[in-house]
Amino acid sequence: MMEPEAPQPPLRVLELYSGIGGMHYALKESCIAAEVVAAVDINTVANDVYKHNFPNTYLCPKTIEGMMVDQFNRLDFDMILMSPPCQPFTRIGSQKDVLDPRTKSFLYILDILPRLSKTPKFILLENVKGFETSVASNKLIQTLESCRYTYQAFLLSPTLLGIPNSRLRYFLLAKHQPDTFCFQTFHQILEHFPDRDSTDLRPTEASSFNQTLSTDETSKHLKQKQNQNNNLSMQMIQEFLEEGLQDPSPYFIPPKSLLRYALILDIVGQTCRRSVCFTKGYGHYVEGTGSVLKTASDVELALVFQSFQTLSEDEKLIQLSKLKLRYFTPREIANLHGFPPEFRFPEKISLKQSYRLLGNSLNIHVVAKLIKLMVE
């Protein structure tokens, strides 16, 4: 009679650029047998949030390039989860690529990977769209190939999972040979999850379209908005809102900002099935930082903006006030990102800091699905 196989020990995971713990939560959601043996980040504010939510995880508050190879070897990890700084690659950032000092730590990781005493079995990297065309990306691929990894790159948004928030991000999964993925790999970047469900969830042209409201908006753009809101596979915004928000006043948009940005705000209602990407400037800057919420459910948006340009400033404010526009709260953005109900910001973290940290974070549901695909 054959002896039953001994259970495999949990995978040992190293979380680099750990932020507020998005990767850690994704690992938990994936339900694979794993433990985070160390989290590394230099951001003191993010570290306060991480420690608040994962008090029992070893958190190393230092630069990655400040760690010696021996320190990495002692951690004896099987998997690396990382979100390197995105500013060198963003459309609105410096786009200095490897010349940006913020890529120094990432290049250091690529340098030490071949020198580790034990090659990690799995690597998951997340970054912004634009990373895939960078010199840093080329160096990553060269390192993975020289270290004998099989890999697959993706451009994915939470809309693929029915989440009403466009947040297109680059992901790369790598698995050390001779192990292979449970799906076929391609040289080109995939824009869907590689499983049978992906054909039903593939985004339409409208799903990643950054919508704005303006008087010269074309009928095509209006139709794209309507298509998103009529897509019944998407959840409604109301499913992610705080129930019984005690004091919404800190989140209402100031009159000065309303007057200046009214025609370029991305306004969504509670029954809408879409919102645009929330950035780290949300709540501080208005233009292009994320959607705002119309809390007056009985007021039609089109009627408020009818003949808007002909009104005086006082009349415009009267019209706009009918909509009761406010920013999404940090908890609501965290909900859209997939953070569980038990996730909390410490009391000392300001509203501005919360928005900034969430803008730099990732969608947990997307990463959890990728981790599961990588390990299976």
mmCIF file of C-alpha atoms in Angstrom, residues 23-228:
data_model
loop_
_atom_site.group_PDB
_atom_site.id
_atom_site.type_symbol
_atom_site.label_atom_id
_atom_site.label_comp_id
_atom_site.label_asym_id
_atom_site.label_seq_id
_atom_site.Cartn_x
_atom_site.Cartn_y
_atom_site.Cartn_z
ATOM 1 C CA MET A 23 0.373 41.971 -2.555
ATOM 2 C CA HIS A 24 0.043 40.385 0.892
ATOM 3 C CA TYR A 25 -3.754 40.577 0.744
ATOM 4 C CA ALA A 26 -3.695 39.169 -2.802
ATOM 5 C CA LEU A 27 -1.574 36.251 -1.603
ATOM 6 C CA LYS A 28 -4.130 35.530 1.138
ATOM 7 C CA GLU A 29 -7.011 35.767 -1.327
ATOM 8 C CA SER A 30 -5.309 33.333 -3.727
ATOM 9 C CA CYS A 31 -5.676 30.631 -1.032
ATOM 10 C CA ILE A 32 -2.327 29.036 -1.901
ATOM 11 C CA ALA A 33 -0.257 27.673 0.981
ATOM 12 C CA ALA A 34 2.190 30.515 1.539
ATOM 13 C CA GLU A 35 3.614 32.867 4.155
ATOM 14 C CA VAL A 36 5.264 36.267 3.769
ATOM 15 C CA VAL A 37 8.690 35.878 5.387
ATOM 16 C CA ALA A 38 9.655 39.521 4.851
ATOM 17 C CA ALA A 39 8.268 42.770 3.463
ATOM 18 C CA VAL A 40 10.653 45.512 2.344
ATOM 19 C CA ASP A 41 9.804 49.191 1.800
ATOM 20 C CA ILE A 42 11.477 52.519 2.543
ATOM 21 C CA ASN A 43 8.206 54.560 2.672
ATOM 22 C CA THR A 44 7.646 55.259 6.380
ATOM 23 C CA VAL A 45 3.974 56.212 5.966
ATOM 24 C CA ALA A 46 3.197 53.074 3.952
ATOM 25 C CA ASN A 47 5.119 51.018 6.531
ATOM 26 C CA ASP A 48 2.900 52.383 9.316
ATOM 27 C CA VAL A 49 -0.174 51.154 7.430
ATOM 28 C CA TYR A 50 1.451 47.798 6.666
ATOM 29 C CA LYS A 51 2.432 47.198 10.321
ATOM 30 C CA HIS A 52 -1.062 48.205 11.431
ATOM 31 C CA ASN A 53 -2.613 45.496 9.248
ATOM 32 C CA PHE A 54 0.130 42.846 9.403
ATOM 33 C CA PRO A 55 1.691 43.245 12.854
ATOM 34 C CA ASN A 56 3.187 39.738 12.814
ATOM 35 C CA THR A 57 5.034 40.041 9.483
ATOM 36 C CA TYR A 58 8.720 40.949 9.506
ATOM 37 C CA LEU A 59 8.926 44.413 7.921
ATOM 38 C CA CYS A 60 12.326 45.684 6.804
ATOM 39 C CA PRO A 61 12.202 49.518 6.601
ATOM 40 C CA LYS A 62 15.189 50.092 4.339
ATOM 41 C CA THR A 63 16.174 50.430 0.691
ATOM 42 C CA ILE A 64 16.339 47.197 -1.260
ATOM 43 C CA GLU A 65 19.807 48.045 -2.552
ATOM 44 C CA GLY A 66 20.865 48.461 1.084
ATOM 45 C CA MET A 67 20.397 44.712 1.628
ATOM 46 C CA MET A 68 23.320 42.384 0.971
ATOM 47 C CA VAL A 69 22.983 39.132 -0.968
ATOM 48 C CA ASP A 70 23.581 37.186 2.256
ATOM 49 C CA GLN A 71 20.552 38.864 3.837
ATOM 50 C CA PHE A 72 18.387 37.756 0.935
ATOM 51 C CA ASN A 73 19.791 34.237 1.088
ATOM 52 C CA ARG A 74 18.952 33.919 4.789
ATOM 53 C CA LEU A 75 15.294 34.589 4.009
ATOM 54 C CA ASP A 76 15.255 31.392 1.915
ATOM 55 C CA PHE A 77 12.259 32.546 -0.181
ATOM 56 C CA ASP A 78 10.448 30.688 -2.987
ATOM 57 C CA MET A 79 8.523 33.613 -4.454
ATOM 58 C CA ILE A 80 9.046 37.332 -5.078
ATOM 59 C CA LEU A 81 6.074 39.706 -5.279
ATOM 60 C CA MET A 82 7.004 43.249 -6.277
ATOM 61 C CA SER A 83 5.674 46.602 -7.483
ATOM 62 C CA PRO A 84 8.723 48.739 -8.368
ATOM 63 C CA PRO A 85 8.278 52.544 -8.504
ATOM 64 C CA CYS A 86 6.213 53.461 -11.552
ATOM 65 C CA GLN A 87 7.158 57.144 -11.922
ATOM 66 C CA PRO A 88 10.067 56.458 -14.336
ATOM 67 C CA PHE A 89 7.602 54.871 -16.785
ATOM 68 C CA THR A 90 4.304 56.753 -16.431
ATOM 69 C CA ARG A 91 2.847 58.874 -19.204
ATOM 70 C CA ILE A 92 2.728 61.898 -16.897
ATOM 71 C CA GLY A 93 5.984 61.081 -15.087
ATOM 72 C CA SER A 94 9.605 61.805 -15.902
ATOM 73 C CA GLN A 95 9.927 58.842 -18.322
ATOM 74 C CA LYS A 96 13.664 58.719 -17.605
ATOM 75 C CA ASP A 97 13.478 54.939 -17.416
ATOM 76 C CA VAL A 98 16.713 53.413 -16.054
ATOM 77 C CA LEU A 99 18.265 56.895 -15.770
ATOM 78 C CA ASP A 100 15.748 57.738 -13.044
ATOM 79 C CA PRO A 101 17.325 57.161 -9.578
ATOM 80 C CA ARG A 102 14.107 55.405 -8.512
ATOM 81 C CA THR A 103 14.969 52.420 -10.753
ATOM 82 C CA LYS A 104 18.208 51.797 -8.853
ATOM 83 C CA SER A 105 16.638 49.266 -6.485
ATOM 84 C CA PHE A 106 14.943 47.368 -9.313
ATOM 85 C CA LEU A 107 18.200 47.111 -11.266
ATOM 86 C CA TYR A 108 19.846 45.857 -8.067
ATOM 87 C CA ILE A 109 17.254 43.066 -7.824
ATOM 88 C CA LEU A 110 18.054 42.029 -11.393
ATOM 89 C CA ASP A 111 21.748 42.060 -10.535
ATOM 90 C CA ILE A 112 21.454 39.823 -7.470
ATOM 91 C CA LEU A 113 18.880 37.371 -8.871
ATOM 92 C CA PRO A 114 21.519 35.189 -10.623
ATOM 93 C CA ARG A 115 23.709 35.327 -7.505
ATOM 94 C CA LEU A 116 21.167 34.014 -4.996
ATOM 95 C CA SER A 117 22.033 30.667 -3.417
ATOM 96 C CA LYS A 118 18.501 29.432 -4.208
ATOM 97 C CA THR A 119 16.698 30.623 -7.339
ATOM 98 C CA PRO A 120 13.098 31.629 -6.491
ATOM 99 C CA LYS A 121 10.490 29.425 -8.173
ATOM 100 C CA PHE A 122 8.051 32.260 -8.823
ATOM 101 C CA ILE A 123 8.188 35.998 -9.568
ATOM 102 C CA LEU A 124 5.247 38.398 -9.996
ATOM 103 C CA LEU A 125 5.826 42.006 -11.005
ATOM 104 C CA GLU A 126 3.254 44.811 -11.298
ATOM 105 C CA ASN A 127 3.771 48.221 -12.883
ATOM 106 C CA VAL A 128 2.067 50.823 -15.077
ATOM 107 C CA LYS A 129 1.280 50.537 -18.745
ATOM 108 C CA GLY A 130 4.422 51.895 -20.409
ATOM 109 C CA PHE A 131 6.800 49.682 -18.453
ATOM 110 C CA GLU A 132 6.551 47.073 -21.215
ATOM 111 C CA THR A 133 8.356 49.347 -23.708
ATOM 112 C CA SER A 134 11.100 50.455 -21.298
ATOM 113 C CA VAL A 135 14.786 49.616 -21.096
ATOM 114 C CA ALA A 136 14.087 48.340 -17.570
ATOM 115 C CA SER A 137 11.616 45.832 -19.017
ATOM 116 C CA ASN A 138 14.214 44.648 -21.545
ATOM 117 C CA LYS A 139 16.732 44.149 -18.742
ATOM 118 C CA LEU A 140 14.125 42.174 -16.767
ATOM 119 C CA ILE A 141 13.429 39.849 -19.706
ATOM 120 C CA GLN A 142 17.154 39.334 -20.354
ATOM 121 C CA THR A 143 17.712 38.441 -16.691
ATOM 122 C CA LEU A 144 14.775 36.022 -16.603
ATOM 123 C CA GLU A 145 15.963 34.258 -19.753
ATOM 124 C CA SER A 146 19.555 33.973 -18.471
ATOM 125 C CA CYS A 147 18.232 32.537 -15.189
ATOM 126 C CA ARG A 148 16.046 29.999 -17.079
ATOM 127 C CA TYR A 149 12.573 31.333 -16.321
ATOM 128 C CA THR A 150 9.434 30.823 -18.339
ATOM 129 C CA TYR A 151 7.431 34.058 -18.303
ATOM 130 C CA GLN A 152 4.250 35.738 -19.525
ATOM 131 C CA ALA A 153 3.371 39.437 -19.603
ATOM 132 C CA PHE A 154 -0.126 40.910 -19.303
ATOM 133 C CA LEU A 155 -1.970 44.217 -19.530
ATOM 134 C CA LEU A 156 -5.044 43.803 -17.325
ATOM 135 C CA SER A 157 -7.767 45.946 -15.766
ATOM 136 C CA PRO A 158 -10.188 45.114 -12.903
ATOM 137 C CA THR A 159 -13.010 45.550 -15.435
ATOM 138 C CA LEU A 160 -12.126 42.028 -16.624
ATOM 139 C CA LEU A 161 -13.470 40.763 -13.296
ATOM 140 C CA GLY A 162 -16.653 42.839 -13.374
ATOM 141 C CA ILE A 163 -15.235 45.560 -11.108
ATOM 142 C CA PRO A 164 -16.438 49.008 -12.240
ATOM 143 C CA ASN A 165 -13.032 50.678 -12.181
ATOM 144 C CA SER A 166 -10.586 51.057 -15.053
ATOM 145 C CA ARG A 167 -7.051 50.523 -13.773
ATOM 146 C CA LEU A 168 -4.962 49.136 -16.623
ATOM 147 C CA ARG A 169 -1.675 47.729 -15.328
ATOM 148 C CA TYR A 170 1.280 45.710 -16.596
ATOM 149 C CA PHE A 171 1.922 42.345 -14.929
ATOM 150 C CA LEU A 172 4.577 39.734 -15.473
ATOM 151 C CA LEU A 173 4.578 36.171 -14.166
ATOM 152 C CA ALA A 174 7.781 34.129 -14.159
ATOM 153 C CA LYS A 175 8.251 30.474 -13.240
ATOM 154 C CA HIS A 176 11.628 28.770 -12.936
ATOM 155 C CA GLN A 177 12.217 25.908 -15.360
ATOM 156 C CA PRO A 178 11.680 23.008 -15.695
ATOM 157 C CA ASP A 179 8.311 23.956 -14.134
ATOM 158 C CA THR A 180 5.794 25.340 -16.611
ATOM 159 C CA PHE A 181 2.561 27.301 -16.359
ATOM 160 C CA CYS A 182 -0.869 25.692 -16.451
ATOM 161 C CA PHE A 183 -1.560 27.789 -19.574
ATOM 162 C CA GLN A 184 0.130 28.327 -22.907
ATOM 163 C CA THR A 185 2.589 31.226 -22.956
ATOM 164 C CA PHE A 186 3.024 33.741 -25.784
ATOM 165 C CA HIS A 187 5.718 36.240 -26.711
ATOM 166 C CA GLN A 188 3.106 38.964 -27.042
ATOM 167 C CA ILE A 189 1.428 40.610 -24.067
ATOM 168 C CA LEU A 190 -1.934 39.071 -23.156
ATOM 169 C CA GLU A 191 -4.874 41.371 -22.436
ATOM 170 C CA HIS A 192 -7.054 38.753 -20.764
ATOM 171 C CA PHE A 193 -6.683 36.029 -18.156
ATOM 172 C CA PRO A 194 -5.562 32.769 -19.799
ATOM 173 C CA ASP A 195 -8.518 30.594 -18.874
ATOM 174 C CA ARG A 196 -11.867 29.590 -20.312
ATOM 175 C CA ASP A 197 -13.735 32.386 -18.531
ATOM 176 C CA SER A 198 -11.720 35.151 -20.188
ATOM 177 C CA THR A 199 -13.746 35.217 -23.423
ATOM 178 C CA ASP A 200 -16.804 36.382 -21.506
ATOM 179 C CA LEU A 201 -14.893 38.994 -19.509
ATOM 180 C CA ARG A 202 -12.656 40.545 -22.158
ATOM 181 C CA PRO A 203 -13.002 44.345 -22.022
ATOM 182 C CA THR A 204 -14.677 46.279 -24.761
ATOM 183 C CA GLU A 205 -13.124 49.336 -26.338
ATOM 184 C CA ALA A 206 -14.992 51.482 -23.845
ATOM 185 C CA SER A 207 -13.793 49.756 -20.681
ATOM 186 C CA SER A 208 -10.425 51.518 -20.545
ATOM 187 C CA PHE A 209 -11.662 54.801 -22.025
ATOM 188 C CA ASN A 210 -11.038 57.752 -19.727
ATOM 189 C CA GLN A 211 -14.407 59.449 -19.907
ATOM 190 C CA THR A 212 -14.991 63.166 -19.356
ATOM 191 C CA LEU A 213 -18.118 65.282 -19.480
ATOM 192 C CA SER A 214 -17.907 68.349 -21.717
ATOM 193 C CA THR A 215 -20.192 70.355 -23.931
ATOM 194 C CA ASP A 216 -18.375 69.213 -27.078
ATOM 195 C CA GLU A 217 -18.420 65.528 -26.152
ATOM 196 C CA THR A 218 -19.119 63.462 -29.253
ATOM 197 C CA SER A 219 -22.010 61.057 -29.619
ATOM 198 C CA LYS A 220 -19.450 58.237 -29.938
ATOM 199 C CA HIS A 221 -18.058 58.973 -26.478
ATOM 200 C CA LEU A 222 -21.540 59.195 -24.999
ATOM 201 C CA LYS A 223 -22.333 55.839 -26.542
ATOM 202 C CA GLN A 224 -19.193 54.347 -24.978
ATOM 203 C CA LYS A 225 -20.347 55.560 -21.569
ATOM 204 C CA GLN A 226 -23.784 54.096 -22.134
ATOM 205 C CA ASN A 227 -22.279 50.769 -23.228
ATOM 206 C CA GLN A 228 -20.321 50.533 -19.985
#
